[in-house]
Amino acid sequence: MIELKQLSFAYEKGRPVLQNVSFRIEDGEAVGLIGANGAGKSTVMKLLLGLLSPSEGEILVDGERVGKDNLAKIRRKLGFVLQNSDNQMFMPTVYEDMIFAPLNYGLSREEAERRVDTVLTRLGLQDLKYRHNHRISGGEKRMAAIATILAMEPEAVLMDEPTAALDPYNRRIVINTIRDLRQLRLITSHDLDMICDTCERVILLSAGRIAADGPAESILRDRELLERNRMELPFRYAGTER
Ligand SMILES: Nc1ncnc2c1ncn2[C@@H]1O[C@H](COP(=O)(O)OP(=O)(O)O)[C@@H](O)[C@H]1O
Ligand SMILES: [Mg+2]
């Protein structure tokens, strides 16, 4: 369970980026965090991971306040793919990156290897296994980063713009994968069709404030609300209204 309580944040004094943001996400829920460029989506993700500290308010993960003393424990629960996943690879190859955490969690090499292979197969990425992280494309890196967090089997999955660099084929694989997960999922995107496919609830951020929080379908069909917040109806609803 993740809870944000009256969270405010500013990178620079006097220029608030998030103001009084509160929401609670239960285990198993899939929530889309949407909003125009600069609305504050990535900042919410970074605060959740303790990469930034709130100016006001607090963040709770499983009831524990995120702070310096419990960051390692919290990050072990949260599998995350940041918007810039280039910075997330530490080891030379995709395989070594993927197996690092499972080995660290105490699995035998055999068990860890099985887990890695299962995820690679599920994502159709077997060919990427022994490739070098600095010799694969942006989209492949994104897929590898997603594979790495799935191999950790985290309690919750946070993805910042997961489909941004992907071709339609990989985009579809990622959508299906997110749908199949049972964990709490928080997904940011301005790809509202992807959010339609993966999330039952949507939180709309607008200039650092929550403009709407409710069932995905009612928010994503609301042309007026979306346009007022610099977004457009998903393709699938654009033709059906009147
Ligand atoms: N490191 C930073 N320093 C100063 N301002 C930043 C920094 N990162 C982001 N911002 C600003 O904070 C606001 C929210 O950014 P961000 O959370 O990345 O938005 P989103 O992910 O919704 O596009 C934007 O106005 C952005 O310019
Ligand atoms: Mg962002």
PDB file of C-alpha atoms and ligand atoms in Angstrom:
ATOM      1  CA  MET A   1       0.000   0.000   0.000  1.00  0.00           C
ATOM      2  CA  ILE A   2       1.228   3.470  -0.936  1.00  0.00           C
ATOM      3  CA  GLU A   3      -0.059   6.675   0.602  1.00  0.00           C
ATOM      4  CA  LEU A   4       0.834  10.294  -0.093  1.00  0.00           C
ATOM      5  CA  LYS A   5      -0.363  12.725   2.558  1.00  0.00           C
ATOM      6  CA  GLN A   6      -0.598  16.415   1.710  1.00  0.00           C
ATOM      7  CA  LEU A   7       2.635  16.281  -0.165  1.00  0.00           C
ATOM      8  CA  SER A   8       4.276  19.464  -1.400  1.00  0.00           C
ATOM      9  CA  PHE A   9       7.584  19.833  -3.162  1.00  0.00           C
ATOM     10  CA  ALA A  10       9.714  22.495  -4.856  1.00  0.00           C
ATOM     11  CA  TYR A  11      13.059  22.115  -6.651  1.00  0.00           C
ATOM     12  CA  GLU A  12      13.642  25.839  -6.181  1.00  0.00           C
ATOM     13  CA  LYS A  13      12.355  28.026  -3.373  1.00  0.00           C
ATOM     14  CA  GLY A  14       9.157  29.838  -4.296  1.00  0.00           C
ATOM     15  CA  ARG A  15       8.434  27.600  -7.326  1.00  0.00           C
ATOM     16  CA  PRO A  16       6.218  24.782  -6.048  1.00  0.00           C
ATOM     17  CA  VAL A  17       6.074  21.762  -8.367  1.00  0.00           C
ATOM     18  CA  LEU A  18       3.655  19.689  -6.254  1.00  0.00           C
ATOM     19  CA  GLN A  19       1.061  21.198  -3.960  1.00  0.00           C
ATOM     20  CA  ASN A  20      -0.959  19.339  -1.390  1.00  0.00           C
ATOM     21  CA  VAL A  21      -1.032  16.034  -3.261  1.00  0.00           C
ATOM     22  CA  SER A  22      -2.800  13.210  -1.400  1.00  0.00           C
ATOM     23  CA  PHE A  23      -3.804   9.765  -2.583  1.00  0.00           C
ATOM     24  CA  ARG A  24      -3.767   6.194  -1.400  1.00  0.00           C
ATOM     25  CA  ILE A  25      -3.250   3.106  -3.540  1.00  0.00           C
ATOM     26  CA  GLU A  26      -4.187  -0.324  -2.217  1.00  0.00           C
ATOM     27  CA  ASP A  27      -2.368  -3.585  -2.875  1.00  0.00           C
ATOM     28  CA  GLY A  28      -3.271  -5.020  -6.261  1.00  0.00           C
ATOM     29  CA  GLU A  29      -4.621  -1.750  -7.674  1.00  0.00           C
ATOM     30  CA  ALA A  30      -3.440  -0.496 -11.073  1.00  0.00           C
ATOM     31  CA  VAL A  31      -3.372   3.300 -11.186  1.00  0.00           C
ATOM     32  CA  GLY A  32      -2.472   5.590 -14.068  1.00  0.00           C
ATOM     33  CA  LEU A  33      -0.890   8.916 -13.141  1.00  0.00           C
ATOM     34  CA  ILE A  34      -1.540  11.202 -16.094  1.00  0.00           C
ATOM     35  CA  GLY A  35      -0.910  14.847 -16.904  1.00  0.00           C
ATOM     36  CA  ALA A  36       0.712  17.137 -19.446  1.00  0.00           C
ATOM     37  CA  ASN A  37       4.487  17.613 -19.691  1.00  0.00           C
ATOM     38  CA  GLY A  38       5.739  19.285 -16.547  1.00  0.00           C
ATOM     39  CA  ALA A  39       2.638  18.409 -14.477  1.00  0.00           C
ATOM     40  CA  GLY A  40       4.819  16.694 -11.856  1.00  0.00           C
ATOM     41  CA  LYS A  41       4.433  12.971 -12.629  1.00  0.00           C
ATOM     42  CA  SER A  42       8.127  12.082 -12.573  1.00  0.00           C
ATOM     43  CA  THR A  43       8.597  14.175  -9.452  1.00  0.00           C
ATOM     44  CA  VAL A  44       5.940  12.083  -7.672  1.00  0.00           C
ATOM     45  CA  MET A  45       7.821   8.918  -8.688  1.00  0.00           C
ATOM     46  CA  LYS A  46      11.155  10.272  -7.443  1.00  0.00           C
ATOM     47  CA  LEU A  47       9.618  11.297  -4.119  1.00  0.00           C
ATOM     48  CA  LEU A  48       8.127   7.821  -3.724  1.00  0.00           C
ATOM     49  CA  LEU A  49      11.549   6.265  -4.223  1.00  0.00           C
ATOM     50  CA  GLY A  50      13.185   8.668  -1.797  1.00  0.00           C
ATOM     51  CA  LEU A  51      15.316  10.212  -4.560  1.00  0.00           C
ATOM     52  CA  LEU A  52      13.827  13.551  -3.468  1.00  0.00           C
ATOM     53  CA  SER A  53      12.492  14.598  -0.065  1.00  0.00           C
ATOM     54  CA  PRO A  54       9.134  16.343   0.324  1.00  0.00           C
ATOM     55  CA  SER A  55       9.038  19.980   1.470  1.00  0.00           C
ATOM     56  CA  GLU A  56       5.810  19.198   3.320  1.00  0.00           C
ATOM     57  CA  GLY A  57       3.696  16.140   3.944  1.00  0.00           C
ATOM     58  CA  GLU A  58       4.731  12.511   3.948  1.00  0.00           C
ATOM     59  CA  ILE A  59       4.824   9.297   1.976  1.00  0.00           C
ATOM     60  CA  LEU A  60       3.966   5.939   3.467  1.00  0.00           C
ATOM     61  CA  VAL A  61       4.797   2.553   1.968  1.00  0.00           C
ATOM     62  CA  ASP A  62       3.063  -0.293   3.819  1.00  0.00           C
ATOM     63  CA  GLY A  63       2.421   2.215   6.588  1.00  0.00           C
ATOM     64  CA  GLU A  64       6.092   3.145   6.974  1.00  0.00           C
ATOM     65  CA  ARG A  65       7.174   6.693   6.371  1.00  0.00           C
ATOM     66  CA  VAL A  66       9.750   6.921   3.560  1.00  0.00           C
ATOM     67  CA  GLY A  67      12.932   8.420   4.974  1.00  0.00           C
ATOM     68  CA  LYS A  68      16.696   8.061   4.883  1.00  0.00           C
ATOM     69  CA  ASP A  69      16.769   5.260   7.465  1.00  0.00           C
ATOM     70  CA  ASN A  70      14.498   2.826   5.592  1.00  0.00           C
ATOM     71  CA  LEU A  71      15.250   3.607   1.940  1.00  0.00           C
ATOM     72  CA  ALA A  72      16.938   0.281   1.216  1.00  0.00           C
ATOM     73  CA  LYS A  73      13.986  -1.628   2.644  1.00  0.00           C
ATOM     74  CA  ILE A  74      11.447   0.492   0.732  1.00  0.00           C
ATOM     75  CA  ARG A  75      13.303   0.234  -2.572  1.00  0.00           C
ATOM     76  CA  ARG A  76      13.406  -3.508  -2.246  1.00  0.00           C
ATOM     77  CA  LYS A  77       9.606  -3.516  -2.180  1.00  0.00           C
ATOM     78  CA  LEU A  78       9.221  -1.174  -5.139  1.00  0.00           C
ATOM     79  CA  GLY A  79      10.306  -2.247  -8.595  1.00  0.00           C
ATOM     80  CA  PHE A  80      10.725   0.892 -10.646  1.00  0.00           C
ATOM     81  CA  VAL A  81      11.542   1.925 -14.177  1.00  0.00           C
ATOM     82  CA  LEU A  82      12.469   5.582 -14.356  1.00  0.00           C
ATOM     83  CA  GLN A  83      11.756   7.765 -17.358  1.00  0.00           C
ATOM     84  CA  ASN A  84      15.450   7.743 -18.211  1.00  0.00           C
ATOM     85  CA  SER A  85      16.183   4.034 -17.858  1.00  0.00           C
ATOM     86  CA  ASP A  86      19.703   4.461 -19.295  1.00  0.00           C
ATOM     87  CA  ASN A  87      20.894   5.304 -15.820  1.00  0.00           C
ATOM     88  CA  GLN A  88      19.416   2.148 -14.366  1.00  0.00           C
ATOM     89  CA  MET A  89      21.851  -0.400 -15.776  1.00  0.00           C
ATOM     90  CA  PHE A  90      24.844  -1.241 -13.648  1.00  0.00           C
ATOM     91  CA  MET A  91      26.267  -4.441 -15.087  1.00  0.00           C
ATOM     92  CA  PRO A  92      27.820  -5.060 -18.514  1.00  0.00           C
ATOM     93  CA  THR A  93      25.097  -7.332 -19.885  1.00  0.00           C
ATOM     94  CA  VAL A  94      21.313  -7.557 -19.678  1.00  0.00           C
ATOM     95  CA  TYR A  95      21.612 -10.985 -18.064  1.00  0.00           C
ATOM     96  CA  GLU A  96      23.991  -9.844 -15.330  1.00  0.00           C
ATOM     97  CA  ASP A  97      21.748  -6.898 -14.541  1.00  0.00           C
ATOM     98  CA  MET A  98      18.683  -9.110 -14.315  1.00  0.00           C
ATOM     99  CA  ILE A  99      20.225 -11.800 -12.135  1.00  0.00           C
ATOM    100  CA  PHE A 100      21.941  -9.410  -9.727  1.00  0.00           C
ATOM    101  CA  ALA A 101      18.967  -8.733  -7.439  1.00  0.00           C
ATOM    102  CA  PRO A 102      17.580 -12.299  -7.342  1.00  0.00           C
ATOM    103  CA  LEU A 103      21.047 -13.584  -6.318  1.00  0.00           C
ATOM    104  CA  ASN A 104      21.291 -10.819  -3.766  1.00  0.00           C
ATOM    105  CA  TYR A 105      17.919 -11.874  -2.339  1.00  0.00           C
ATOM    106  CA  GLY A 106      19.411 -15.295  -1.638  1.00  0.00           C
ATOM    107  CA  LEU A 107      18.164 -17.403  -4.555  1.00  0.00           C
ATOM    108  CA  SER A 108      20.520 -20.087  -5.841  1.00  0.00           C
ATOM    109  CA  ARG A 109      22.077 -19.403  -9.247  1.00  0.00           C
ATOM    110  CA  GLU A 110      19.837 -22.058 -10.734  1.00  0.00           C
ATOM    111  CA  GLU A 111      16.638 -20.546  -9.286  1.00  0.00           C
ATOM    112  CA  ALA A 112      17.715 -17.038 -10.233  1.00  0.00           C
ATOM    113  CA  GLU A 113      18.573 -18.126 -13.759  1.00  0.00           C
ATOM    114  CA  ARG A 114      15.183 -19.789 -14.129  1.00  0.00           C
ATOM    115  CA  ARG A 115      13.483 -16.587 -13.025  1.00  0.00           C
ATOM    116  CA  VAL A 116      15.497 -14.527 -15.512  1.00  0.00           C
ATOM    117  CA  ASP A 117      14.665 -16.917 -18.351  1.00  0.00           C
ATOM    118  CA  THR A 118      10.966 -16.934 -17.485  1.00  0.00           C
ATOM    119  CA  VAL A 119      10.799 -13.137 -17.640  1.00  0.00           C
ATOM    120  CA  LEU A 120      12.845 -12.920 -20.850  1.00  0.00           C
ATOM    121  CA  THR A 121      10.568 -15.460 -22.509  1.00  0.00           C
ATOM    122  CA  ARG A 122       7.451 -13.671 -21.335  1.00  0.00           C
ATOM    123  CA  LEU A 123       8.715 -10.400 -22.813  1.00  0.00           C
ATOM    124  CA  GLY A 124      10.052 -12.049 -25.978  1.00  0.00           C
ATOM    125  CA  LEU A 125      13.570 -10.861 -25.173  1.00  0.00           C
ATOM    126  CA  GLN A 126      15.648 -14.047 -25.220  1.00  0.00           C
ATOM    127  CA  ASP A 127      17.872 -12.540 -27.921  1.00  0.00           C
ATOM    128  CA  LEU A 128      18.763  -9.661 -25.618  1.00  0.00           C
ATOM    129  CA  LYS A 129      20.073 -11.859 -22.797  1.00  0.00           C
ATOM    130  CA  TYR A 130      23.824 -11.654 -23.450  1.00  0.00           C
ATOM    131  CA  ARG A 131      23.846  -8.291 -25.186  1.00  0.00           C
ATOM    132  CA  HIS A 132      25.903  -5.438 -23.771  1.00  0.00           C
ATOM    133  CA  ASN A 133      23.881  -2.728 -22.077  1.00  0.00           C
ATOM    134  CA  HIS A 134      25.745   0.059 -23.819  1.00  0.00           C
ATOM    135  CA  ARG A 135      25.288  -1.531 -27.251  1.00  0.00           C
ATOM    136  CA  ILE A 136      21.505  -1.804 -27.339  1.00  0.00           C
ATOM    137  CA  SER A 137      18.949   0.749 -28.519  1.00  0.00           C
ATOM    138  CA  GLY A 138      16.858   3.036 -26.309  1.00  0.00           C
ATOM    139  CA  GLY A 139      13.770   0.867 -26.747  1.00  0.00           C
ATOM    140  CA  GLU A 140      15.733  -2.298 -25.990  1.00  0.00           C
ATOM    141  CA  LYS A 141      17.152  -0.662 -22.863  1.00  0.00           C
ATOM    142  CA  ARG A 142      13.650   0.189 -21.741  1.00  0.00           C
ATOM    143  CA  MET A 143      12.547  -3.412 -22.279  1.00  0.00           C
ATOM    144  CA  ALA A 144      15.635  -4.670 -20.419  1.00  0.00           C
ATOM    145  CA  ALA A 145      14.911  -2.321 -17.503  1.00  0.00           C
ATOM    146  CA  ILE A 146      11.339  -3.629 -17.300  1.00  0.00           C
ATOM    147  CA  ALA A 147      12.611  -7.224 -17.451  1.00  0.00           C
ATOM    148  CA  THR A 148      15.065  -6.470 -14.632  1.00  0.00           C
ATOM    149  CA  ILE A 149      12.405  -5.219 -12.249  1.00  0.00           C
ATOM    150  CA  LEU A 150      10.039  -8.093 -13.057  1.00  0.00           C
ATOM    151  CA  ALA A 151      12.812 -10.568 -12.214  1.00  0.00           C
ATOM    152  CA  MET A 152      12.952  -8.984  -8.740  1.00  0.00           C
ATOM    153  CA  GLU A 153       9.278  -9.875  -8.152  1.00  0.00           C
ATOM    154  CA  PRO A 154       8.715  -6.653  -6.182  1.00  0.00           C
ATOM    155  CA  GLU A 155       5.636  -5.970  -4.032  1.00  0.00           C
ATOM    156  CA  ALA A 156       4.733  -2.975  -6.166  1.00  0.00           C
ATOM    157  CA  VAL A 157       5.688  -1.813  -9.642  1.00  0.00           C
ATOM    158  CA  LEU A 158       6.259   1.842 -10.521  1.00  0.00           C
ATOM    159  CA  MET A 159       6.804   2.743 -14.154  1.00  0.00           C
ATOM    160  CA  ASP A 160       7.456   6.243 -15.471  1.00  0.00           C
ATOM    161  CA  GLU A 161       6.442   6.485 -19.149  1.00  0.00           C
ATOM    162  CA  PRO A 162       7.100   2.773 -19.760  1.00  0.00           C
ATOM    163  CA  THR A 163       6.045   2.799 -23.418  1.00  0.00           C
ATOM    164  CA  ALA A 164       7.646   6.113 -24.408  1.00  0.00           C
ATOM    165  CA  ALA A 165      10.561   4.732 -26.460  1.00  0.00           C
ATOM    166  CA  LEU A 166       8.865   1.557 -27.680  1.00  0.00           C
ATOM    167  CA  ASP A 167       7.715   0.422 -31.105  1.00  0.00           C
ATOM    168  CA  PRO A 168       4.100  -0.811 -31.392  1.00  0.00           C
ATOM    169  CA  TYR A 169       5.086  -4.458 -30.979  1.00  0.00           C
ATOM    170  CA  ASN A 170       7.001  -3.940 -27.734  1.00  0.00           C
ATOM    171  CA  ARG A 171       4.401  -1.430 -26.547  1.00  0.00           C
ATOM    172  CA  ARG A 172       1.771  -4.163 -26.826  1.00  0.00           C
ATOM    173  CA  ILE A 173       3.977  -6.667 -24.969  1.00  0.00           C
ATOM    174  CA  VAL A 174       4.501  -4.179 -22.138  1.00  0.00           C
ATOM    175  CA  ILE A 175       0.767  -3.419 -21.950  1.00  0.00           C
ATOM    176  CA  ASN A 176      -0.097  -7.121 -21.735  1.00  0.00           C
ATOM    177  CA  THR A 177       2.617  -7.674 -19.146  1.00  0.00           C
ATOM    178  CA  ILE A 178       1.362  -4.817 -16.948  1.00  0.00           C
ATOM    179  CA  ARG A 179      -2.182  -6.181 -17.202  1.00  0.00           C
ATOM    180  CA  ASP A 180      -1.056  -9.620 -16.053  1.00  0.00           C
ATOM    181  CA  LEU A 181       0.748  -8.362 -12.938  1.00  0.00           C
ATOM    182  CA  ARG A 182      -0.994  -8.847  -9.633  1.00  0.00           C
ATOM    183  CA  GLN A 183       1.029  -6.296  -7.697  1.00  0.00           C
ATOM    184  CA  LEU A 184       0.125  -2.697  -6.982  1.00  0.00           C
ATOM    185  CA  ARG A 185       1.004  -0.744 -10.131  1.00  0.00           C
ATOM    186  CA  LEU A 186       1.527   2.992 -10.540  1.00  0.00           C
ATOM    187  CA  ILE A 187       2.081   3.921 -14.165  1.00  0.00           C
ATOM    188  CA  THR A 188       2.704   7.437 -15.457  1.00  0.00           C
ATOM    189  CA  SER A 189       2.083   8.267 -19.075  1.00  0.00           C
ATOM    190  CA  HIS A 190       0.615  10.675 -21.527  1.00  0.00           C
ATOM    191  CA  ASP A 191      -0.156   7.631 -23.736  1.00  0.00           C
ATOM    192  CA  LEU A 192      -3.770   7.541 -22.598  1.00  0.00           C
ATOM    193  CA  ASP A 193      -4.647   4.533 -24.743  1.00  0.00           C
ATOM    194  CA  MET A 194      -2.024   2.559 -22.845  1.00  0.00           C
ATOM    195  CA  ILE A 195      -3.497   3.808 -19.546  1.00  0.00           C
ATOM    196  CA  CYS A 196      -6.964   2.672 -20.742  1.00  0.00           C
ATOM    197  CA  ASP A 197      -5.585  -0.800 -21.359  1.00  0.00           C
ATOM    198  CA  THR A 198      -3.729  -1.171 -18.076  1.00  0.00           C
ATOM    199  CA  CYS A 199      -5.380   0.854 -15.305  1.00  0.00           C
ATOM    200  CA  GLU A 200      -8.752   0.751 -13.600  1.00  0.00           C
ATOM    201  CA  ARG A 201      -8.168   4.054 -11.816  1.00  0.00           C
ATOM    202  CA  VAL A 202      -6.647   7.332 -12.983  1.00  0.00           C
ATOM    203  CA  ILE A 203      -5.160  10.257 -11.086  1.00  0.00           C
ATOM    204  CA  LEU A 204      -4.866  13.431 -13.152  1.00  0.00           C
ATOM    205  CA  LEU A 205      -2.136  15.870 -12.177  1.00  0.00           C
ATOM    206  CA  SER A 206      -2.311  19.418 -13.402  1.00  0.00           C
ATOM    207  CA  ALA A 207       0.431  21.919 -12.574  1.00  0.00           C
ATOM    208  CA  GLY A 208       1.309  19.971  -9.448  1.00  0.00           C
ATOM    209  CA  ARG A 209      -2.200  19.519  -8.094  1.00  0.00           C
ATOM    210  CA  ILE A 210      -4.669  16.657  -8.340  1.00  0.00           C
ATOM    211  CA  ALA A 211      -7.370  17.669 -10.830  1.00  0.00           C
ATOM    212  CA  ALA A 212      -9.219  14.332 -10.796  1.00  0.00           C
ATOM    213  CA  ASP A 213      -8.991  10.902  -9.172  1.00  0.00           C
ATOM    214  CA  GLY A 214     -11.465   8.197 -10.096  1.00  0.00           C
ATOM    215  CA  PRO A 215     -12.431   5.312 -12.378  1.00  0.00           C
ATOM    216  CA  ALA A 216     -10.274   5.313 -15.524  1.00  0.00           C
ATOM    217  CA  GLU A 217     -13.187   5.169 -17.891  1.00  0.00           C
ATOM    218  CA  SER A 218     -15.023   8.206 -16.554  1.00  0.00           C
ATOM    219  CA  ILE A 219     -11.876  10.377 -16.556  1.00  0.00           C
ATOM    220  CA  LEU A 220     -10.531   9.180 -19.907  1.00  0.00           C
ATOM    221  CA  ARG A 221     -13.887   9.770 -21.641  1.00  0.00           C
ATOM    222  CA  ASP A 222     -14.155  13.334 -20.325  1.00  0.00           C
ATOM    223  CA  ARG A 223     -13.004  15.437 -23.283  1.00  0.00           C
ATOM    224  CA  GLU A 224     -13.574  18.724 -21.507  1.00  0.00           C
ATOM    225  CA  LEU A 225     -11.573  17.703 -18.441  1.00  0.00           C
ATOM    226  CA  LEU A 226      -8.700  16.345 -20.540  1.00  0.00           C
ATOM    227  CA  GLU A 227      -8.509  19.324 -22.866  1.00  0.00           C
ATOM    228  CA  ARG A 228      -8.634  21.768 -19.989  1.00  0.00           C
ATOM    229  CA  ASN A 229      -5.537  19.955 -18.708  1.00  0.00           C
ATOM    230  CA  ARG A 230      -3.659  19.896 -22.030  1.00  0.00           C
ATOM    231  CA  MET A 231      -4.458  16.310 -22.987  1.00  0.00           C
ATOM    232  CA  GLU A 232      -6.619  14.640 -25.610  1.00  0.00           C
ATOM    233  CA  LEU A 233      -9.159  11.841 -25.551  1.00  0.00           C
ATOM    234  CA  PRO A 234      -7.615   8.399 -26.105  1.00  0.00           C
ATOM    235  CA  PHE A 235      -8.049   7.275 -29.740  1.00  0.00           C
ATOM    236  CA  ARG A 236     -10.568   4.633 -28.782  1.00  0.00           C
ATOM    237  CA  TYR A 237     -12.981   7.182 -27.287  1.00  0.00           C
ATOM    238  CA  ALA A 238     -12.347   9.972 -29.774  1.00  0.00           C
ATOM    239  CA  GLY A 239     -14.704   8.468 -32.348  1.00  0.00           C
ATOM    240  CA  THR A 240     -17.461   7.319 -30.003  1.00  0.00           C
ATOM    241  CA  GLU A 241     -18.612  10.507 -28.293  1.00  0.00           C
ATOM    242  CA  ARG A 242     -21.315  12.918 -29.356  1.00  0.00           C
TER     243      ARG A 242
HETATM  244  N1  LIG B   1      15.851  18.946 -11.445  1.00  0.00           N
HETATM  245  C1  LIG B   1      14.933  19.913 -11.618  1.00  0.00           C
HETATM  246  N2  LIG B   1      15.188  21.198 -11.245  1.00  0.00           N
HETATM  247  C2  LIG B   1      14.260  22.174 -11.386  1.00  0.00           C
HETATM  248  N3  LIG B   1      13.041  21.980 -11.905  1.00  0.00           N
HETATM  249  C3  LIG B   1      12.723  20.732 -12.300  1.00  0.00           C
HETATM  250  C4  LIG B   1      13.645  19.644 -12.177  1.00  0.00           C
HETATM  251  N4  LIG B   1      13.051  18.514 -12.645  1.00  0.00           N
HETATM  252  C5  LIG B   1      11.822  18.896 -13.050  1.00  0.00           C
HETATM  253  N5  LIG B   1      11.622  20.212 -12.837  1.00  0.00           N
HETATM  254  C6  LIG B   1      10.371  20.959 -13.095  1.00  0.00           C
HETATM  255  O1  LIG B   1       9.341  20.407 -12.296  1.00  0.00           O
HETATM  256  C7  LIG B   1       8.121  20.362 -13.015  1.00  0.00           C
HETATM  257  C8  LIG B   1       7.579  18.931 -13.025  1.00  0.00           C
HETATM  258  O2  LIG B   1       8.478  18.097 -13.741  1.00  0.00           O
HETATM  259  P1  LIG B   1       8.228  16.539 -13.921  1.00  0.00           P
HETATM  260  O3  LIG B   1       7.869  15.942 -12.614  1.00  0.00           O
HETATM  261  O4  LIG B   1       9.396  15.984 -14.644  1.00  0.00           O
HETATM  262  O5  LIG B   1       6.927  16.544 -14.864  1.00  0.00           O
HETATM  263  P2  LIG B   1       6.308  15.385 -15.757  1.00  0.00           P
HETATM  264  O6  LIG B   1       7.001  14.111 -15.432  1.00  0.00           O
HETATM  265  O7  LIG B   1       4.844  15.392 -15.406  1.00  0.00           O
HETATM  266  O8  LIG B   1       6.506  15.806 -17.182  1.00  0.00           O
HETATM  267  C9  LIG B   1       8.421  20.932 -14.386  1.00  0.00           C
HETATM  268  O9  LIG B   1       8.053  22.277 -14.391  1.00  0.00           O
HETATM  269  C10 LIG B   1       9.912  20.782 -14.513  1.00  0.00           C
HETATM  270  O10 LIG B   1      10.428  21.778 -15.367  1.00  0.00           O
HETATM  271 MG    MG B   2       7.993  12.756 -16.577  1.00  0.00          MG
END
